[in-house]
Amino acid sequence: MKEPVRIIGSYLSPYVRKVLVFLELKGIAYEIDPIVPFFGDDRFSALSPIRRIPVLIDDRVTLADSSVICQYLEERYPQPHLYPADIAERARARWLEEFADTRMGEVFIWRLFNQLAIAPAVWGEKTDASVVEKTQSEEIPQVLDYLESQAPAHGFLFGALSIADIAVASLMRNAALARFRIDAARWPKVASLVDLTLGLDAFAKLAVFEKRLMRTPPAEHRAVLAEMGAPLSADTFATRTPRRGMMKI
Amino acid sequence: MKEPVRIIGSYLSPYVRKVLVFLELKGIAYEIDPIVPFFGDDRFSALSPIRRIPVLIDDRVTLADSSVICQYLEERYPQPHLYPADIAERARARWLEEFADTRMGEVFIWRLFNQLAIAPAVWGEKTDASVVEKTQSEEIPQVLDYLESQAPAHGFLFGALSIADIAVASLMRNAALARFRIDAARWPKVASLVDLTLGLDAFAKLAVFEKRLMRTPPAEHRAVLAEMGAPLSADTFATRTPRRGMMKI
């Protein structure tokens, strides 16, 4: 029997979430080593030279980038399709995934979520209110304006659910965890798209773990998840002391 | 008759180079608006919301990320194949492309090339010798050690030429333009891979323009390229005043 796919990375990362939603939707068995990347050891650096999560390890390959992982899962396990069938739409879906991962990542993770959640919980630092204010008044509106220009009036971005919806919603889930709400009067299409996508069973199942981890110090994540029945891997790449200097969570 | 593909972006960008090499190898007609992204106008921001180059515009789609563009070109114009046929090798090739674009980009473009070429030419600033020194003594060796661990003794990374070789070589071409040479005694596999790839006709053809542009102020790039017979687009998204604040060149 084939071993389950191993995923290294925390449930609180939007990039891990994107991959876990893929695994859930495609019905692929997986186990997780739920580390926050700041706490990865040297073996983790060898697997993920940019110290990013998620890392996927299976019987054929080790991969350390969520976009590459999702494309691989789509090719190896085609059902259900999570990329548009049309070549031009598929390219646009990948572009929106890249926009979500990069630009929404900068704004919602590295500024908003980092200031409101990571800095206090991991580094014991105070939130910088001026960064939060500038992000909310300038950068977030630009991002949401662009998405609003790309989203349809109803339903998913390309008709059927795709990588683009999943990537956008994965990022917006972290925004929600940092208590950000989309103004549905100003950005009705984005608000509707995100609600629809985060309402899927795959996202709802993961949300249970996410909520609990938000109230749990990183060093206790594994123990708490074990108690909750999460599909944990037997061994871990975690250390007790966080390091700075990696690029993506 | 179909219009040629339009590419927006300078010959000096490794990400533009990757796409141009794809177009050359696949024999697709193209025209280029050779802007340095710092000089893009507001219409450019609308096409490329992260203000990245290259942008591809054709009869079906507008795309603003080099990895998404290359994958699109492969699907629309499959011959010759530039991604490995095997699913796991294809995923590893995409991972190495991501490593090149992100980590090699940070080290070779944002530190080395930026300090030695962009800062003096675009912003009129002095090179910071301490940044160059740290990059050369610490970061570059780490990157080359990792690539050396991935490269075969001879030939391309996955047998036939692929996106992985093209991405790595495109970045190393900028390193060469900043007068960096790989120590072939220390990293023989990487040195051999890069030589082999940069020796391809597609790279050599572009190198003629690159060399000349290195000695030309950005405002004169278009005029010089016109003189040299480059396939220029009729209109341009360039402005005369550079702006800071974009993410990739």
Short mmCIF file of C-alpha atoms in Angstrom, two decimals, chain B:
data_model
loop_
_atom_site.label_atom_id
_atom_site.label_comp_id
_atom_site.label_asym_id
_atom_site.label_seq_id
_atom_site.Cartn_x
_atom_site.Cartn_y
_atom_site.Cartn_z
CA MET B 1 -2.78 36.45 -40.14
CA LYS B 2 -2.18 36.30 -36.41
CA GLU B 3 -0.45 39.30 -34.82
CA PRO B 4 2.95 38.63 -33.28
CA VAL B 5 3.02 38.07 -29.53
CA ARG B 6 3.81 41.31 -27.70
CA ILE B 7 6.34 41.24 -24.86
CA ILE B 8 6.78 44.20 -22.52
CA GLY B 9 10.09 44.24 -20.70
CA SER B 10 13.80 44.88 -20.98
CA TYR B 11 16.33 42.49 -22.53
CA LEU B 12 18.33 42.96 -19.33
CA SER B 13 15.75 41.23 -17.12
CA PRO B 14 16.38 37.52 -16.47
CA TYR B 15 12.60 36.96 -16.41
CA VAL B 16 12.14 38.59 -19.80
CA ARG B 17 15.09 36.58 -21.10
CA LYS B 18 13.50 33.30 -19.97
CA VAL B 19 10.36 34.10 -21.97
CA LEU B 20 12.27 35.34 -25.05
CA VAL B 21 14.31 32.13 -25.09
CA PHE B 22 11.04 30.16 -25.02
CA LEU B 23 9.69 32.19 -27.94
CA GLU B 24 12.93 31.76 -29.90
CA LEU B 25 13.12 28.01 -29.30
CA LYS B 26 9.47 27.48 -30.21
CA GLY B 27 9.75 29.71 -33.30
CA ILE B 28 6.94 32.07 -32.25
CA ALA B 29 6.95 35.55 -33.82
CA TYR B 30 7.13 38.34 -31.25
CA GLU B 31 7.70 42.06 -30.84
CA ILE B 32 9.09 43.75 -27.78
CA ASP B 33 8.49 46.98 -25.87
CA PRO B 34 11.87 47.01 -24.11
CA ILE B 35 11.04 48.98 -20.96
CA VAL B 36 12.83 48.91 -17.65
CA PRO B 37 9.88 48.52 -15.21
CA PHE B 38 10.90 51.51 -13.14
CA PHE B 39 9.99 53.51 -16.24
CA GLY B 40 6.53 51.99 -16.84
CA ASP B 41 3.56 54.38 -17.03
CA ASP B 42 0.07 54.05 -15.49
CA ARG B 43 -1.20 51.89 -18.36
CA PHE B 44 1.66 49.52 -17.51
CA SER B 45 0.42 49.33 -13.89
CA ALA B 46 -3.03 48.37 -15.17
CA LEU B 47 -1.59 45.50 -17.23
CA SER B 48 0.87 44.39 -14.56
CA PRO B 49 -0.57 45.21 -11.13
CA ILE B 50 2.63 44.14 -9.37
CA ARG B 51 4.60 46.21 -11.96
CA ARG B 52 6.57 43.20 -13.02
CA ILE B 53 8.10 42.39 -16.36
CA PRO B 54 7.71 40.55 -18.62
CA VAL B 55 4.11 41.06 -19.63
CA LEU B 56 2.84 38.94 -22.53
CA ILE B 57 -0.09 40.14 -24.64
CA ASP B 58 -1.49 38.01 -27.44
CA ASP B 59 -4.86 37.45 -29.12
CA ARG B 60 -6.20 35.52 -26.12
CA VAL B 61 -4.62 36.70 -22.88
CA THR B 62 -2.53 39.24 -20.96
CA LEU B 63 -0.14 37.70 -18.41
CA ALA B 64 2.32 39.34 -16.02
CA ASP B 65 4.43 36.54 -14.57
CA SER B 66 7.26 34.78 -16.42
CA SER B 67 6.53 31.31 -14.99
CA VAL B 68 2.86 31.54 -15.94
CA ILE B 69 3.84 32.82 -19.40
CA CYS B 70 6.27 29.95 -20.06
CA GLN B 71 3.71 27.35 -18.99
CA TYR B 72 1.11 28.99 -21.25
CA LEU B 73 3.50 29.00 -24.22
CA GLU B 74 4.28 25.32 -23.62
CA GLU B 75 0.58 24.41 -23.63
CA ARG B 76 -0.32 26.55 -26.63
CA TYR B 77 2.81 25.77 -28.69
CA PRO B 78 3.97 22.34 -27.49
CA GLN B 79 6.89 21.88 -29.92
CA PRO B 80 9.68 21.52 -28.93
CA HIS B 81 8.72 20.39 -25.42
CA LEU B 82 10.50 22.47 -22.79
CA TYR B 83 9.13 20.70 -19.69
CA PRO B 84 10.10 17.10 -18.81
CA ALA B 85 7.53 14.47 -19.86
CA ASP B 86 7.61 12.61 -16.53
CA ILE B 87 5.25 14.11 -13.92
CA ALA B 88 7.72 14.01 -11.03
CA GLU B 89 10.60 15.39 -13.14
CA ARG B 90 8.30 18.10 -14.46
CA ALA B 91 7.49 19.10 -10.88
CA ARG B 92 11.19 19.15 -9.95
CA ALA B 93 11.93 21.27 -13.03
CA ARG B 94 9.25 23.78 -11.95
CA TRP B 95 10.72 23.81 -8.44
CA LEU B 96 14.20 24.59 -9.80
CA GLU B 97 12.67 27.34 -11.93
CA GLU B 98 11.07 28.77 -8.77
CA PHE B 99 14.37 28.49 -6.89
CA ALA B 100 16.13 30.35 -9.72
CA ASP B 101 13.48 33.06 -10.03
CA THR B 102 13.17 33.66 -6.29
CA ARG B 103 16.37 32.82 -4.48
CA MET B 104 18.84 33.38 -7.33
CA GLY B 105 16.85 36.50 -8.16
CA GLU B 106 17.35 37.84 -4.64
CA VAL B 107 21.04 37.13 -4.61
CA PHE B 108 22.16 37.80 -8.17
CA ILE B 109 19.65 40.50 -9.19
CA TRP B 110 18.55 42.35 -6.07
CA ARG B 111 21.94 42.32 -4.47
CA LEU B 112 24.75 41.78 -7.01
CA PHE B 113 23.27 43.19 -10.25
CA ASN B 114 21.31 45.91 -8.46
CA GLN B 115 24.42 47.15 -6.66
CA LEU B 116 26.75 46.94 -9.64
CA ALA B 117 24.46 47.96 -12.50
CA ILE B 118 20.97 49.26 -11.59
CA ALA B 119 21.84 51.55 -8.66
CA PRO B 120 24.48 53.53 -10.60
CA ALA B 121 22.67 53.54 -13.99
CA VAL B 122 19.03 54.11 -12.92
CA TRP B 123 19.27 55.90 -9.58
CA GLY B 124 22.70 57.51 -9.80
CA GLU B 125 23.75 55.85 -6.54
CA LYS B 126 27.11 54.45 -5.50
CA THR B 127 27.69 50.71 -5.22
CA ASP B 128 27.65 49.51 -1.58
CA ALA B 129 30.80 47.38 -1.43
CA SER B 130 29.78 45.69 1.85
CA VAL B 131 26.57 44.31 0.29
CA VAL B 132 28.53 43.02 -2.70
CA GLU B 133 31.14 41.42 -0.45
CA LYS B 134 28.59 39.64 1.79
CA THR B 135 26.66 38.44 -1.26
CA GLN B 136 29.81 37.02 -2.83
CA SER B 137 31.26 35.41 0.28
CA GLU B 138 28.08 33.99 1.87
CA GLU B 139 24.95 33.94 -0.23
CA ILE B 140 26.27 33.04 -3.67
CA PRO B 141 28.20 30.00 -2.36
CA GLN B 142 25.02 28.68 -0.67
CA VAL B 143 23.04 29.03 -3.89
CA LEU B 144 25.75 27.40 -6.00
CA ASP B 145 26.20 24.57 -3.48
CA TYR B 146 22.49 23.78 -3.72
CA LEU B 147 22.52 23.84 -7.53
CA GLU B 148 25.66 21.68 -7.59
CA SER B 149 23.77 19.10 -5.50
CA GLN B 150 20.97 19.07 -8.10
CA ALA B 151 22.96 19.13 -11.36
CA PRO B 152 24.11 16.07 -13.32
CA ALA B 153 27.79 15.51 -14.16
CA HIS B 154 27.14 16.38 -17.80
CA GLY B 155 24.36 17.80 -19.89
CA PHE B 156 21.06 19.40 -18.93
CA LEU B 157 19.25 18.94 -15.60
CA PHE B 158 16.64 16.52 -16.95
CA GLY B 159 18.32 15.03 -20.02
CA ALA B 160 16.74 17.26 -22.65
CA LEU B 161 16.80 21.05 -22.35
CA SER B 162 14.00 22.30 -20.06
CA ILE B 163 12.56 25.29 -18.24
CA ALA B 164 14.90 24.52 -15.32
CA ASP B 165 18.10 24.98 -17.37
CA ILE B 166 16.68 28.07 -19.06
CA ALA B 167 15.66 29.70 -15.75
CA VAL B 168 19.02 29.03 -14.07
CA ALA B 169 20.99 30.21 -17.11
CA SER B 170 18.84 33.34 -17.49
CA LEU B 171 19.74 34.38 -13.96
CA MET B 172 23.41 33.49 -14.39
CA ARG B 173 23.50 35.61 -17.52
CA ASN B 174 22.79 38.69 -15.37
CA ALA B 175 25.50 37.57 -12.99
CA ALA B 176 27.89 37.43 -15.96
CA LEU B 177 26.80 40.92 -17.03
CA ALA B 178 27.81 42.04 -13.50
CA ARG B 179 31.21 40.38 -14.21
CA PHE B 180 30.61 37.40 -11.93
CA ARG B 181 32.27 34.14 -13.00
CA ILE B 182 31.41 30.72 -11.51
CA ASP B 183 34.47 29.04 -10.01
CA ALA B 184 34.50 25.86 -12.12
CA ALA B 185 36.90 24.12 -9.74
CA ARG B 186 34.46 24.53 -6.84
CA TRP B 187 31.15 24.11 -8.75
CA PRO B 188 32.06 22.11 -11.88
CA LYS B 189 28.55 20.82 -12.63
CA VAL B 190 26.90 24.23 -12.39
CA ALA B 191 29.65 25.85 -14.45
CA SER B 192 29.25 23.22 -17.17
CA LEU B 193 25.44 23.42 -17.15
CA VAL B 194 25.44 27.22 -17.44
CA ASP B 195 28.06 27.23 -20.22
CA LEU B 196 26.14 24.64 -22.19
CA THR B 197 22.84 26.51 -21.84
CA LEU B 198 24.14 30.03 -22.48
CA GLY B 199 25.88 28.64 -25.56
CA LEU B 200 22.53 27.92 -27.25
CA ASP B 201 21.73 30.10 -30.29
CA ALA B 202 18.64 31.55 -28.57
CA PHE B 203 20.73 32.95 -25.71
CA ALA B 204 23.54 34.06 -28.02
CA LYS B 205 21.13 36.03 -30.22
CA LEU B 206 19.79 37.96 -27.20
CA ALA B 207 23.28 38.51 -25.77
CA VAL B 208 24.12 40.88 -28.62
CA PHE B 209 21.37 43.27 -27.50
CA GLU B 210 22.18 42.80 -23.80
CA LYS B 211 25.82 43.78 -24.19
CA ARG B 212 24.93 46.96 -25.97
CA LEU B 213 22.18 47.92 -23.48
CA MET B 214 24.61 47.55 -20.59
CA ARG B 215 26.46 50.55 -22.02
CA THR B 216 23.28 52.56 -22.81
CA PRO B 217 21.17 54.75 -20.47
CA PRO B 218 17.56 53.42 -20.15
CA ALA B 219 16.07 56.46 -21.91
CA GLU B 220 18.05 55.55 -25.06
CA HIS B 221 17.37 51.79 -25.07
CA ARG B 222 14.60 51.96 -27.68
CA ALA B 223 16.57 54.11 -30.10
CA VAL B 224 19.66 51.92 -29.85
CA LEU B 225 17.64 48.72 -30.30
CA ALA B 226 15.89 50.19 -33.35
CA GLU B 227 19.30 50.88 -34.88
CA MET B 228 20.34 47.28 -34.17
CA GLY B 229 17.23 45.85 -35.83
CA ALA B 230 15.54 44.46 -32.69
CA PRO B 231 11.86 43.45 -33.22
CA LEU B 232 10.37 46.53 -31.52
CA SER B 233 6.67 47.14 -30.91
CA ALA B 234 5.28 50.34 -32.46
CA ASP B 235 4.04 51.84 -29.18
CA THR B 236 5.51 51.89 -25.70
CA PHE B 237 4.50 51.97 -22.05
CA ALA B 238 7.63 53.89 -21.07
CA THR B 239 7.80 57.17 -19.18
CA ARG B 240 10.84 59.41 -18.77
CA THR B 241 10.93 59.38 -14.95
CA PRO B 242 11.72 56.22 -13.00
CA ARG B 243 9.58 55.12 -10.02
CA ARG B 244 10.64 52.98 -7.12
CA GLY B 245 8.69 50.28 -5.44
CA MET B 246 8.17 47.33 -7.76
CA MET B 247 9.15 43.82 -6.97
CA LYS B 248 10.82 42.10 -9.87
CA ILE B 249 12.74 43.43 -12.84
#
